[in-house]
Short mmCIF file of C-alpha atoms in Angstrom, two decimals:
data_model
loop_
_atom_site.label_atom_id
_atom_site.label_comp_id
_atom_site.label_asym_id
_atom_site.label_seq_id
_atom_site.Cartn_x
_atom_site.Cartn_y
_atom_site.Cartn_z
CA MET I 991 35.88 -27.44 -2.17
CA VAL I 992 33.68 -24.34 -2.21
CA ASP I 993 30.64 -24.24 0.05
CA LYS I 994 27.77 -23.38 -2.29
CA SER I 995 25.19 -22.97 0.48
CA VAL I 996 26.94 -19.83 1.74
CA GLU I 997 26.94 -18.39 -1.78
CA LYS I 998 23.25 -19.19 -2.23
CA GLN I 999 22.48 -17.57 1.12
CA GLN I 1000 24.38 -14.43 0.14
CA LEU I 1001 22.59 -14.31 -3.22
CA ASN I 1002 19.22 -14.66 -1.47
CA LYS I 1003 20.13 -11.80 0.87
CA LEU I 1004 21.20 -9.68 -2.10
CA ARG I 1005 17.98 -10.47 -3.97
CA THR I 1006 15.91 -9.53 -0.92
CA TYR I 1007 17.90 -6.30 -0.53
CA ILE I 1008 17.24 -5.41 -4.18
CA TYR I 1009 13.52 -6.11 -3.79
CA ILE I 1010 13.33 -3.93 -0.68
CA THR I 1011 15.27 -1.13 -2.35
CA ILE I 1012 12.99 -1.11 -5.39
CA ALA I 1013 9.89 -1.25 -3.17
CA LEU I 1014 11.20 1.69 -1.13
CA LEU I 1015 11.91 3.68 -4.27
CA PHE I 1016 8.40 3.26 -5.59
CA LEU I 1017 6.95 3.86 -2.12
CA MET I 1018 8.74 7.21 -2.02
CA ILE I 1019 7.34 8.08 -5.45
CA PHE I 1020 3.87 7.14 -4.19
CA ILE I 1021 4.31 9.26 -1.06
CA PHE I 1022 5.52 12.23 -3.10
CA VAL I 1023 2.54 12.08 -5.46
CA SER I 1024 0.18 11.54 -2.52
CA LEU I 1025 1.53 14.63 -0.79
CA LEU I 1026 0.87 16.60 -3.95
CA PHE I 1027 -2.73 15.37 -3.80
CA LEU I 1028 -3.05 16.53 -0.22
CA TYR I 1029 -1.64 20.00 -0.95
CA PHE I 1030 -3.55 20.55 -4.19
CA PRO I 1031 -7.01 19.04 -3.57
CA MET I 1032 -8.23 19.35 -7.14
CA ILE I 1033 -8.13 15.64 -7.91
CA GLY I 1034 -8.25 12.44 -5.86
CA ILE I 1035 -6.23 9.24 -5.95
CA LEU I 1036 -8.96 7.36 -7.81
CA ASP I 1037 -9.42 9.93 -10.63
CA VAL I 1038 -7.66 7.83 -13.26
CA ARG I 1039 -8.39 10.28 -16.05
CA TYR I 1040 -5.43 12.41 -14.95
CA LEU I 1041 -1.73 11.57 -15.10
CA GLN I 1042 -0.89 11.98 -11.40
CA PRO I 1043 -3.28 9.30 -10.09
CA LYS I 1044 -2.03 6.93 -12.77
CA ILE I 1045 1.54 7.49 -11.61
CA ALA I 1046 0.49 7.02 -7.98
CA ILE I 1047 -1.44 3.81 -8.61
CA PHE I 1048 1.29 2.41 -10.86
CA SER I 1049 4.01 3.11 -8.28
CA PHE I 1050 1.77 1.67 -5.55
CA LEU I 1051 1.29 -1.56 -7.48
CA ILE I 1052 5.00 -1.92 -8.25
CA SER I 1053 5.84 -1.30 -4.61
CA ILE I 1054 3.28 -3.89 -3.53
CA VAL I 1055 4.73 -6.47 -5.93
CA PHE I 1056 8.28 -5.99 -4.70
CA SER I 1057 7.13 -5.93 -1.08
CA ILE I 1058 5.42 -9.27 -1.62
CA LEU I 1059 8.60 -10.65 -3.19
CA ALA I 1060 10.51 -9.60 -0.04
CA ILE I 1061 7.85 -10.75 2.44
CA LYS I 1062 10.19 -13.25 4.08
CA ASN I 1063 12.07 -10.32 5.56
CA LEU I 1064 10.67 -8.13 8.35
CA VAL I 1065 11.29 -4.97 6.34
CA GLY I 1066 9.27 -6.44 3.45
CA LYS I 1067 6.34 -7.06 5.78
CA ILE I 1068 6.55 -3.53 7.16
CA LEU I 1069 6.69 -2.07 3.64
CA LEU I 1070 3.67 -4.09 2.59
CA ALA I 1071 1.66 -2.90 5.58
CA LEU I 1072 2.81 0.69 5.06
CA ASN I 1073 1.78 0.59 1.40
CA ILE I 1074 -1.68 -0.71 2.22
CA VAL I 1075 -2.24 1.75 5.07
CA LEU I 1076 -1.08 4.69 2.96
CA MET I 1077 -3.33 3.73 0.05
CA LEU I 1078 -6.32 3.32 2.36
CA PHE I 1079 -5.55 6.71 3.90
CA MET I 1080 -5.43 8.32 0.47
CA ILE I 1081 -8.69 6.68 -0.59
CA PHE I 1082 -10.69 7.58 2.50
CA PHE I 1083 -9.11 10.81 3.77
CA GLY I 1084 -7.57 12.27 0.63
CA PRO I 1085 -9.33 14.85 -1.50
#
């Protein structure tokens, strides 16, 4: 007889790993676009008329969603806090 609880636990770990990986990917995209804002201070993060802030906000929101999905894990909590702190930094101290 196969123990299904071990399989469910492994699938939950895999699902959490996928959520964290996707959140990290979009966090890196957000950091890259934010660094471009800091080096070229022509536009800010909240200027949604331009393409770069739209990409940054969209990647921020996707990263937040996947961080919330992985909030049971410590890394998910850290990613969520890092996303929020980085967005607040870009709003208040960015160009």
